[in-house]
PDB file of C-alpha atoms in Angstrom:
ATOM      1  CA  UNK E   1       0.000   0.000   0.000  1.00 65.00           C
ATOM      2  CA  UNK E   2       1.133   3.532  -0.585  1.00 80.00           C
ATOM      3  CA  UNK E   3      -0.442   4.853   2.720  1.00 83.00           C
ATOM      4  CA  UNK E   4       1.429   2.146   4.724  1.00 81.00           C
ATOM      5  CA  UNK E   5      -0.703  -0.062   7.227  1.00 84.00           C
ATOM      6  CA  UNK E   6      -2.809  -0.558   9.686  1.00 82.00           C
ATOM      7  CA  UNK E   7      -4.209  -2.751  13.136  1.00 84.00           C
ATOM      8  CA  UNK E   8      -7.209  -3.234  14.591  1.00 85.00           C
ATOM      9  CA  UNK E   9      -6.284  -5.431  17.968  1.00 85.00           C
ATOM     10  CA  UNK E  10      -9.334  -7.240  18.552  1.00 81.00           C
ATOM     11  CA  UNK E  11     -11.534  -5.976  15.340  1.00 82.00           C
ATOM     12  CA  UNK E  12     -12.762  -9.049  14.136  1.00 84.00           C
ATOM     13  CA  UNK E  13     -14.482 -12.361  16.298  1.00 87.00           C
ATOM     14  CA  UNK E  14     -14.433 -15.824  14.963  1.00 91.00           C
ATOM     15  CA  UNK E  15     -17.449 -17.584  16.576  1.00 94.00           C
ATOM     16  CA  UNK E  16     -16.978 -21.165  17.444  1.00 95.00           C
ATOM     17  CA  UNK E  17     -18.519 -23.689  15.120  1.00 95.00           C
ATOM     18  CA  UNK E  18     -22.639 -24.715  15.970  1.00 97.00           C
ATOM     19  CA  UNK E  19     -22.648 -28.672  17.289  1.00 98.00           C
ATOM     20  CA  UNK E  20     -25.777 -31.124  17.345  1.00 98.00           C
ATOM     21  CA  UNK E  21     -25.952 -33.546  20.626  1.00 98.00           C
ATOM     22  CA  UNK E  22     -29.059 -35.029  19.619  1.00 98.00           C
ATOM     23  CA  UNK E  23     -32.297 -34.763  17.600  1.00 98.00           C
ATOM     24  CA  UNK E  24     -35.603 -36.056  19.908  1.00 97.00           C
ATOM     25  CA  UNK E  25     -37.551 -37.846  17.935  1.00 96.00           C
ATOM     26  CA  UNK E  26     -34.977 -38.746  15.575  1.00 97.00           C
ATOM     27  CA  UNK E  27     -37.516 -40.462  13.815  1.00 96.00           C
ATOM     28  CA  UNK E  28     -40.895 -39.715  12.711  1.00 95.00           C
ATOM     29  CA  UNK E  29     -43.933 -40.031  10.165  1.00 94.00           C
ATOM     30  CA  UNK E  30     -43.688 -38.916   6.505  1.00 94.00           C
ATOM     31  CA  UNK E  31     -46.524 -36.768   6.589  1.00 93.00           C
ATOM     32  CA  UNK E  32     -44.209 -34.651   9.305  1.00 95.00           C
ATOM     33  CA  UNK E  33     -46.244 -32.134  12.178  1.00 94.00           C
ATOM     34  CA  UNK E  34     -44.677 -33.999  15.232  1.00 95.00           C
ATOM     35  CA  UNK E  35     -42.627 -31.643  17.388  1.00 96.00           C
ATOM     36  CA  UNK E  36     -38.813 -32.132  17.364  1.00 98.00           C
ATOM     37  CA  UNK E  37     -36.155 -31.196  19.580  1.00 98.00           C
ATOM     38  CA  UNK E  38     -32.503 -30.147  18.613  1.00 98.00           C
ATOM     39  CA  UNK E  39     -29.895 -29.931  21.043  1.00 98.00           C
ATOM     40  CA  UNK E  40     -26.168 -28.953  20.893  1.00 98.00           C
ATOM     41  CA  UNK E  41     -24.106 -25.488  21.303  1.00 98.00           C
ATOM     42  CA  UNK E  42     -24.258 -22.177  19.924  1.00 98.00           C
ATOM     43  CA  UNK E  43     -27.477 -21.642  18.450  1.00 98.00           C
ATOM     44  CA  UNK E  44     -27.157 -18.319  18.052  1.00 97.00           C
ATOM     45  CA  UNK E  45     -27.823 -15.765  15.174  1.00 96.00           C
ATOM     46  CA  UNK E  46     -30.524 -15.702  12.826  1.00 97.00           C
ATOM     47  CA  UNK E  47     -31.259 -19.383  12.075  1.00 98.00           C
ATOM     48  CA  UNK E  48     -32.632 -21.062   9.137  1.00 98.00           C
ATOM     49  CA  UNK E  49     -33.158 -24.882  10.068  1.00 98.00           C
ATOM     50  CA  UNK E  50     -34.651 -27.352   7.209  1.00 98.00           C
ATOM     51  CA  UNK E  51     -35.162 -31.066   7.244  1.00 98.00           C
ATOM     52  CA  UNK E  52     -34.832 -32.579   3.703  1.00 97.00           C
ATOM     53  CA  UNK E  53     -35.185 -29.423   2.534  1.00 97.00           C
ATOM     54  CA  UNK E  54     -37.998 -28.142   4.086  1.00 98.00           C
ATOM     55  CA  UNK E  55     -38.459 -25.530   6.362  1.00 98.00           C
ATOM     56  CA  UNK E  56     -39.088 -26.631  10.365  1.00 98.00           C
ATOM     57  CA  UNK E  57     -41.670 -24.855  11.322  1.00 98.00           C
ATOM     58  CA  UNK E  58     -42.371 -22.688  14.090  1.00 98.00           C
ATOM     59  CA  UNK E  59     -38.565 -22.559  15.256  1.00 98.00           C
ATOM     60  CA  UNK E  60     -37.707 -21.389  18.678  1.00 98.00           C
ATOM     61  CA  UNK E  61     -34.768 -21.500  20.488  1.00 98.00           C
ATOM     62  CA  UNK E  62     -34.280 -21.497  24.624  1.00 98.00           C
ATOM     63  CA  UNK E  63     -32.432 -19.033  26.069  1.00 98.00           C
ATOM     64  CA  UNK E  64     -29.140 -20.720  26.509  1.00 97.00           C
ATOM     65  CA  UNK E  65     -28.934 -20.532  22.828  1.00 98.00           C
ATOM     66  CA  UNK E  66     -28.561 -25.103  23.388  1.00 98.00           C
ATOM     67  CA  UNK E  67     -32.128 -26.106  21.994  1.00 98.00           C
ATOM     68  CA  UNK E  68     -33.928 -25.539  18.661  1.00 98.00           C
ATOM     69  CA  UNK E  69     -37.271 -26.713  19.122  1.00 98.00           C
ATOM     70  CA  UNK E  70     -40.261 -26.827  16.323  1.00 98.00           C
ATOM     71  CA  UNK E  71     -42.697 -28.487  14.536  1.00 98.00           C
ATOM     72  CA  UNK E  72     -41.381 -31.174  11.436  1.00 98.00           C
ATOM     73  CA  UNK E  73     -42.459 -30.309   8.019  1.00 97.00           C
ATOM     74  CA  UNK E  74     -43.436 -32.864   5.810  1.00 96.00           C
ATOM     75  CA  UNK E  75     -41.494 -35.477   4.018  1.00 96.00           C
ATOM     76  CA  UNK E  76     -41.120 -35.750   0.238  1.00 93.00           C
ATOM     77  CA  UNK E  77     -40.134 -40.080   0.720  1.00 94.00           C
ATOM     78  CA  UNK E  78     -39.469 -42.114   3.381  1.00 95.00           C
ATOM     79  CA  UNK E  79     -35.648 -42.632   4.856  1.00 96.00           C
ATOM     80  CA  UNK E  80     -32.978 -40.509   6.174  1.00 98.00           C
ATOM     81  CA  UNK E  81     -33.010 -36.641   5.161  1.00 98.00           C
ATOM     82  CA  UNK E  82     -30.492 -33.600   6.243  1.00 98.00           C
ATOM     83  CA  UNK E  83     -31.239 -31.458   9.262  1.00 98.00           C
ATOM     84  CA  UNK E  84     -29.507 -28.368   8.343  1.00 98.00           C
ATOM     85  CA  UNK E  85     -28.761 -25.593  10.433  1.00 98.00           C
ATOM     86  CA  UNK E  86     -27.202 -22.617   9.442  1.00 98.00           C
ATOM     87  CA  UNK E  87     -26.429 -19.477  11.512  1.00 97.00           C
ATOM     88  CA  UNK E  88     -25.435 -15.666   9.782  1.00 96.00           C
ATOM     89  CA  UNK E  89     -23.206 -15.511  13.000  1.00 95.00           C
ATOM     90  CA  UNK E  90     -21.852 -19.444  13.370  1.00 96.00           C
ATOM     91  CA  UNK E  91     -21.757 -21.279  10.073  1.00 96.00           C
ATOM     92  CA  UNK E  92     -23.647 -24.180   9.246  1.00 98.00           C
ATOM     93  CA  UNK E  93     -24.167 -27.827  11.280  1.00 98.00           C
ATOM     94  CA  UNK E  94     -25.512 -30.635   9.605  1.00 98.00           C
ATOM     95  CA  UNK E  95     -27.346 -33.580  11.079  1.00 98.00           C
ATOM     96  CA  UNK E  96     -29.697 -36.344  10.419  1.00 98.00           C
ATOM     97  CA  UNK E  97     -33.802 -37.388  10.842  1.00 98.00           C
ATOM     98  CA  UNK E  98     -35.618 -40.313   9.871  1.00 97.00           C
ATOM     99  CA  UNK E  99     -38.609 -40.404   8.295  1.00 97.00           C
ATOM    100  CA  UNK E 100     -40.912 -43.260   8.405  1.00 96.00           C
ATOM    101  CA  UNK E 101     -43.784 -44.789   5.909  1.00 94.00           C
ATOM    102  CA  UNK E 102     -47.335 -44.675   8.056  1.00 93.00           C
ATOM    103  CA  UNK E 103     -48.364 -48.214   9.430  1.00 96.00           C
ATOM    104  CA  UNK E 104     -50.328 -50.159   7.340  1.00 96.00           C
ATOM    105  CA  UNK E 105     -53.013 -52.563   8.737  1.00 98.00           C
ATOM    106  CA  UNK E 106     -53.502 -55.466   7.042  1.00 98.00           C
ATOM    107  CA  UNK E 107     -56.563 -57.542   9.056  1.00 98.00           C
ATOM    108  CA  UNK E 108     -57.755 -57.947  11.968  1.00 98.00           C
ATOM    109  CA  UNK E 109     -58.741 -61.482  14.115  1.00 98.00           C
ATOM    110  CA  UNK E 110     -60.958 -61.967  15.027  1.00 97.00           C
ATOM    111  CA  UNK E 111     -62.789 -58.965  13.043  1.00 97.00           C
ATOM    112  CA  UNK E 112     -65.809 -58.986  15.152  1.00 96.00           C
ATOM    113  CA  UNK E 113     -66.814 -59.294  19.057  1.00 95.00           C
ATOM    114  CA  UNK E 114     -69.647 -58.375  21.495  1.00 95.00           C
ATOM    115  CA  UNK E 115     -70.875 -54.797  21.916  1.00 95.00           C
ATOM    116  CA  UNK E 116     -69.386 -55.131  25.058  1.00 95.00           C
ATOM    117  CA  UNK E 117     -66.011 -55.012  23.786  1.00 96.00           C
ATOM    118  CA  UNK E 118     -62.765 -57.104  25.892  1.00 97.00           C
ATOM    119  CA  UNK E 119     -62.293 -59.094  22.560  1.00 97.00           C
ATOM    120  CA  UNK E 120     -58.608 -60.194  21.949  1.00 98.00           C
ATOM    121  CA  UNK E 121     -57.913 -58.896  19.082  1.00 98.00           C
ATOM    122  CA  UNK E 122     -54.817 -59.678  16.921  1.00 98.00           C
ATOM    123  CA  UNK E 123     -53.850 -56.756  14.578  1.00 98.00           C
ATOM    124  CA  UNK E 124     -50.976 -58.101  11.483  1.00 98.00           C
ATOM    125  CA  UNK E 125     -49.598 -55.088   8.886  1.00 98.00           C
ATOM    126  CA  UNK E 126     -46.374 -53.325   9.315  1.00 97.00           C
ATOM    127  CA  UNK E 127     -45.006 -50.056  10.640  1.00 96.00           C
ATOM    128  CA  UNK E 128     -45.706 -50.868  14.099  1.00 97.00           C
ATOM    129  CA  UNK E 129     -43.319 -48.699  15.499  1.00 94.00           C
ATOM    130  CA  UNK E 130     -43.262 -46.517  18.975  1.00 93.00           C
ATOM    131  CA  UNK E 131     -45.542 -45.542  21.126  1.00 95.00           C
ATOM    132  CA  UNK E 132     -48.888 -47.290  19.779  1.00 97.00           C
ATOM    133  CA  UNK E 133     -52.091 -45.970  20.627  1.00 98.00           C
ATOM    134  CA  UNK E 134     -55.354 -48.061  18.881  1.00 98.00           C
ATOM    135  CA  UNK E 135     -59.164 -47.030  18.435  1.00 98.00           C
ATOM    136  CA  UNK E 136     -62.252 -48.163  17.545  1.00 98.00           C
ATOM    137  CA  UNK E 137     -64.898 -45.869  16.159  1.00 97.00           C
ATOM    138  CA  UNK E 138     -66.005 -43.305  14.239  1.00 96.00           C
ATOM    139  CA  UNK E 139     -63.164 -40.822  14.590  1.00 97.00           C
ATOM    140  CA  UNK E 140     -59.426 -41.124  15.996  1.00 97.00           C
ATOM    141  CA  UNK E 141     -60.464 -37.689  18.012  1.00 95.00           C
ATOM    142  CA  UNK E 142     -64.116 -39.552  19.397  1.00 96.00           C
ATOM    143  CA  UNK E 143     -63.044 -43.430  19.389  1.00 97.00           C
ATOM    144  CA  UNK E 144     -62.489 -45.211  22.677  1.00 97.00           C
ATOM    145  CA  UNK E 145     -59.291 -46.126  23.504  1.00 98.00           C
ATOM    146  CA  UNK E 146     -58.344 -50.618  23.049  1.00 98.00           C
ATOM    147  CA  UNK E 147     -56.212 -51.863  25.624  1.00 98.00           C
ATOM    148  CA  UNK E 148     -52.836 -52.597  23.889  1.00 98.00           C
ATOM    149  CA  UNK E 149     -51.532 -56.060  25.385  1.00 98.00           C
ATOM    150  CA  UNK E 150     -48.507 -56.491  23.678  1.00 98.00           C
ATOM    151  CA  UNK E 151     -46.844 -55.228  20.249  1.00 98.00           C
ATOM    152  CA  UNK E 152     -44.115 -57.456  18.326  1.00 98.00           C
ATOM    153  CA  UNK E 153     -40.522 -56.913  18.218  1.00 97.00           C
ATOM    154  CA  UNK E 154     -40.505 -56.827  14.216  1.00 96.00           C
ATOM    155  CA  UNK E 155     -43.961 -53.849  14.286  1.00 97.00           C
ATOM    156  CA  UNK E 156     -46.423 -56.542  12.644  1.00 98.00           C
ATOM    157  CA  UNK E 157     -48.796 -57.479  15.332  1.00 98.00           C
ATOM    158  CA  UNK E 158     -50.570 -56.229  18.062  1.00 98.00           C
ATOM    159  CA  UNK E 159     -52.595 -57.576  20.672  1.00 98.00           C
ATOM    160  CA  UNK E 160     -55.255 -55.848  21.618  1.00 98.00           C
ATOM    161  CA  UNK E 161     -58.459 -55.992  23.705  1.00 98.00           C
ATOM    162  CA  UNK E 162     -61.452 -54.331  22.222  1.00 98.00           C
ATOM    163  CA  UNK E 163     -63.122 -50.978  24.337  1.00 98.00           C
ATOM    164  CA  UNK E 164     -67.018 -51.277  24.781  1.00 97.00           C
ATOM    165  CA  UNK E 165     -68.831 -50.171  21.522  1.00 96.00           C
ATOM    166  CA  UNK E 166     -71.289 -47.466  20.820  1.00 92.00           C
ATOM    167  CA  UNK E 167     -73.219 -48.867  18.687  1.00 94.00           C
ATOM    168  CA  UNK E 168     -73.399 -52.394  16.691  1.00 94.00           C
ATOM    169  CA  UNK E 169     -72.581 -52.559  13.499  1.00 96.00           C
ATOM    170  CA  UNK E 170     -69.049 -52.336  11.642  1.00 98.00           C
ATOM    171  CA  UNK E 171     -66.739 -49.473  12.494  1.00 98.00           C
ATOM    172  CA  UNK E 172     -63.518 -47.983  12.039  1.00 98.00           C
ATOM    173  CA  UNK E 173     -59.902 -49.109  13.556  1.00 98.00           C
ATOM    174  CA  UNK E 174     -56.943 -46.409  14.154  1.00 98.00           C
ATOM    175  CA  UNK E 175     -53.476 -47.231  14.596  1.00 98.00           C
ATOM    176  CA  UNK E 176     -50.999 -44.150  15.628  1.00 97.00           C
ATOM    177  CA  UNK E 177     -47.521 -44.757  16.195  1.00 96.00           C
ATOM    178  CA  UNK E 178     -45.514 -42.403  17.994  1.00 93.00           C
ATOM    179  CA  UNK E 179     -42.766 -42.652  14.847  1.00 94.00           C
ATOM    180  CA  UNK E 180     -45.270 -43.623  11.840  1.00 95.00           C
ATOM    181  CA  UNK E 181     -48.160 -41.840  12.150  1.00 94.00           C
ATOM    182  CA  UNK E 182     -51.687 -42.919  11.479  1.00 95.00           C
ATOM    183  CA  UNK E 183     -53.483 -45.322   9.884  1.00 96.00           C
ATOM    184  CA  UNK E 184     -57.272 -46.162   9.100  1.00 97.00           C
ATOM    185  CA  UNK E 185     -58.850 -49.303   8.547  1.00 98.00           C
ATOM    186  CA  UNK E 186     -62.612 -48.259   7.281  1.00 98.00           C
ATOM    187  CA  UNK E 187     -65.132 -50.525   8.880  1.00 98.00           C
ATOM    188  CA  UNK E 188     -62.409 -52.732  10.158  1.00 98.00           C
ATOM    189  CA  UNK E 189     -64.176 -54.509  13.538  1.00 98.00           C
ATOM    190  CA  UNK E 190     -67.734 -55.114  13.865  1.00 97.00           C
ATOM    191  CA  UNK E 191     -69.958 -54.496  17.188  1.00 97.00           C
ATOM    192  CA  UNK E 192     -72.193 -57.445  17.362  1.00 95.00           C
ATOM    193  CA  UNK E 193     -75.366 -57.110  19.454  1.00 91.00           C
ATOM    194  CA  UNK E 194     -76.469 -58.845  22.337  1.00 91.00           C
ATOM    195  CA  UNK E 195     -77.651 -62.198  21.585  1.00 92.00           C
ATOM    196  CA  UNK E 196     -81.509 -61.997  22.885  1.00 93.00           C
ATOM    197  CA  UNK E 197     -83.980 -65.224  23.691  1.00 94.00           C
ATOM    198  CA  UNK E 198     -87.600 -64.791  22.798  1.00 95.00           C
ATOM    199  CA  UNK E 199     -88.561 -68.005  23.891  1.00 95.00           C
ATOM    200  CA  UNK E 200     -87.870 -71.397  25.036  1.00 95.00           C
ATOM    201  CA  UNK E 201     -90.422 -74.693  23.907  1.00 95.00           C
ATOM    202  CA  UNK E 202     -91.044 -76.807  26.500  1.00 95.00           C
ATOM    203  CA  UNK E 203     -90.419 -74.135  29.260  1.00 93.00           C
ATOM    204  CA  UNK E 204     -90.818 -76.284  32.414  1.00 92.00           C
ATOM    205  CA  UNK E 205     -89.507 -80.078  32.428  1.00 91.00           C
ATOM    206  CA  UNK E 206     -88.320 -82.594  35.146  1.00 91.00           C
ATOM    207  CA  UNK E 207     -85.909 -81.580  37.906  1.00 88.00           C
ATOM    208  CA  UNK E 208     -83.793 -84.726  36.854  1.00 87.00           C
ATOM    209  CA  UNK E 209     -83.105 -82.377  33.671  1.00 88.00           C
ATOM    210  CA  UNK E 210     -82.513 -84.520  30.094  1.00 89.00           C
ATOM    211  CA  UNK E 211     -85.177 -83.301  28.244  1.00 92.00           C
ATOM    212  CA  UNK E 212     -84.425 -81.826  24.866  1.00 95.00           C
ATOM    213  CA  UNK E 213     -85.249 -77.851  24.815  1.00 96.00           C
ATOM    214  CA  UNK E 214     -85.441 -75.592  21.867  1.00 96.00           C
ATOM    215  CA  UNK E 215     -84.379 -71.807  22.669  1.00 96.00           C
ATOM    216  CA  UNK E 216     -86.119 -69.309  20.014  1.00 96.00           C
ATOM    217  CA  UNK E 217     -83.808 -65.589  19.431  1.00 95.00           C
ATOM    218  CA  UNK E 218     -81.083 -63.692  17.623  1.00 93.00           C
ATOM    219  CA  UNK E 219     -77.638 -63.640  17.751  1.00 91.00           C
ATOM    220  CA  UNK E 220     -76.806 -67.236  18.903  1.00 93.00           C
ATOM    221  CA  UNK E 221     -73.174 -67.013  16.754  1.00 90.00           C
ATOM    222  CA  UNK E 222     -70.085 -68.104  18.128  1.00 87.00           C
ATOM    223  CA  UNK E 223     -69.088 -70.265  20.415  1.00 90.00           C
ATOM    224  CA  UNK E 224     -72.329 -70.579  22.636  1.00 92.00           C
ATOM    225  CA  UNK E 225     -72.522 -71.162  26.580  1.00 93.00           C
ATOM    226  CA  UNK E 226     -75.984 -71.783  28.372  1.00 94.00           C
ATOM    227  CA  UNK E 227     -76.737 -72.486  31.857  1.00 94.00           C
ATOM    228  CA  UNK E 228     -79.887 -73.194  33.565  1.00 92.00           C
ATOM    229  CA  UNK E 229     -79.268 -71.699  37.006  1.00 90.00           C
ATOM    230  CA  UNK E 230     -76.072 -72.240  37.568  1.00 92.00           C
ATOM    231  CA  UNK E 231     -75.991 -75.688  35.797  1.00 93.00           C
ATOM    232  CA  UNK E 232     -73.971 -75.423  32.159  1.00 94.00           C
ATOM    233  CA  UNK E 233     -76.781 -76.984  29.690  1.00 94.00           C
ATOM    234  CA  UNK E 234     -75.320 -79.582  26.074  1.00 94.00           C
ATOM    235  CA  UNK E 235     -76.070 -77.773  22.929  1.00 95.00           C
ATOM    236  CA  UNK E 236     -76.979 -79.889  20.826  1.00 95.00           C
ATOM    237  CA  UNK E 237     -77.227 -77.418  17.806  1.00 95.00           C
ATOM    238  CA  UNK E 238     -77.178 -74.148  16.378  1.00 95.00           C
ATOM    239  CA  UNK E 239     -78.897 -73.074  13.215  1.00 95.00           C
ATOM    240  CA  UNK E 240     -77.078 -70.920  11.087  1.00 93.00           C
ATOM    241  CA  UNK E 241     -79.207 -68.059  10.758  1.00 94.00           C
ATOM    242  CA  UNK E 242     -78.329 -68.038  14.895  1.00 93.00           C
ATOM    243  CA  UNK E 243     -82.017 -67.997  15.506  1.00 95.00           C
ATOM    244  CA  UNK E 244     -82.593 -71.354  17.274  1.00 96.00           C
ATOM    245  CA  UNK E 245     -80.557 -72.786  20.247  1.00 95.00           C
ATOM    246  CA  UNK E 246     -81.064 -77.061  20.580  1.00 96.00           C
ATOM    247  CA  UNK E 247     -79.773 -78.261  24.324  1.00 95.00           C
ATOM    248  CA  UNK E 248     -80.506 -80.773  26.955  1.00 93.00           C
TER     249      UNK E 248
END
């Protein structure tokens, strides 16, 4: 230079690089809109933070400038994607989050029980991943809760136990999983009714018992139990409209 030179002591800062710890959920469904948390150092600046590309959405970040927290956009394709952060003031830090194909439901069995519900239910697809919550009903936001018994290493089954019904008739089944999402199986169980005894020909016999009884009705499907009293009675037969009961 022809004016000579100059210092500054001091004039310019170099910030230390951003770090990611961890990413809670690391995982989640492809249609996105769980709530994430991202925690590490020196979140400070303005940030821009994307996942596969895609904005997060509502980001917000703790005082301490050591947690990003928002909501995950949706995903273009299930698998890995890039969680990028990048700071005007402290570069850019790149990490990683899953995203996961919803659970699909492939049957349900038995696919039918009393109104009364505590059927054990065995639920086969895939995607079974998580926390798993299961309903049956109308709506996921309206449907009683099943009891979940047990859910299988691999995500493919669950055990269940059926919640009491609202009304007979088939209904819907939800599956949410805390890392796949939801799924819907439309009119997946059915709420049978009550089965319901009009009449019963002869209606007074011996007290030895033996005599041959016919039981008139609805609903007599299944596997059938009948007592008279307290004492179990031998059906003979069923017809298979379940109208008629035959027993000693």
């Amino acid at each position: 230079s022809t004016h000579g030179s100059v210092t500054r002591v001091a004039g310019f800062t170099y910030n230390p690089r951003m770090t990611v710890t961890t990413v809670t959920p690391s995982q989640g469904p492809v249609g996105g809109f769980n709530n994430v948390d991202i925690d590490g150092t020196n979140f400070f600046g303005n940030l821009t933070v994307t996942i596969g590309g895609n904005a997060l959405i509502g980001v917000t970040v703790n005082a301490g400038k050591t947690r990003i927290s928002g909501t995950v956009p949706a995903g273009t394709s299930a698998g890995p994607a890039p969680l990028v952060i990048t700071s005007d003031t402290h570069g850019t830090v790149q990490a990683t989050y899953t995203y996961n194909n919803a659970p699909s439901i492939n049957a349900l069995n038995p696919a039918s029980g009393p109104l009364a519900g505590n059927t054990q239910v065995d639920i086969t697809g895939s995607g079974f991943g998580g926390t798993i919550v299961v309903k049956i009903g109308a709506t996921f936001s309206s449907a009683p809760a099943a009891t979940v018994q047990s859910v299988s290493p691999d995500g493919t089954l669950i055990k269940i136990l059926t919640p009491p019904g609202v009304t007979a008739g088939p209904t819907n089944v939800f599956v949410s999983s805390s890392t796949n999402g939801l799924s819907t199986r439309l009119n997946g169980f059915t709420y049978n009714s009550p089965p319901q005894a009009t009449g019963i020909i002869p209606n007074n016999g011996p007290l030895a018992g033996g005599n041959r009884v016919e039981i008139n009705g609805t609903g007599f499907f299944g596997t059938i139990n009948l007592t008279f009293g307290t004492t179990p009675a031998t059906v003979l037969a069923v017809d298979t409209a379940g109208n008629t009961i035959s027993a000693l």
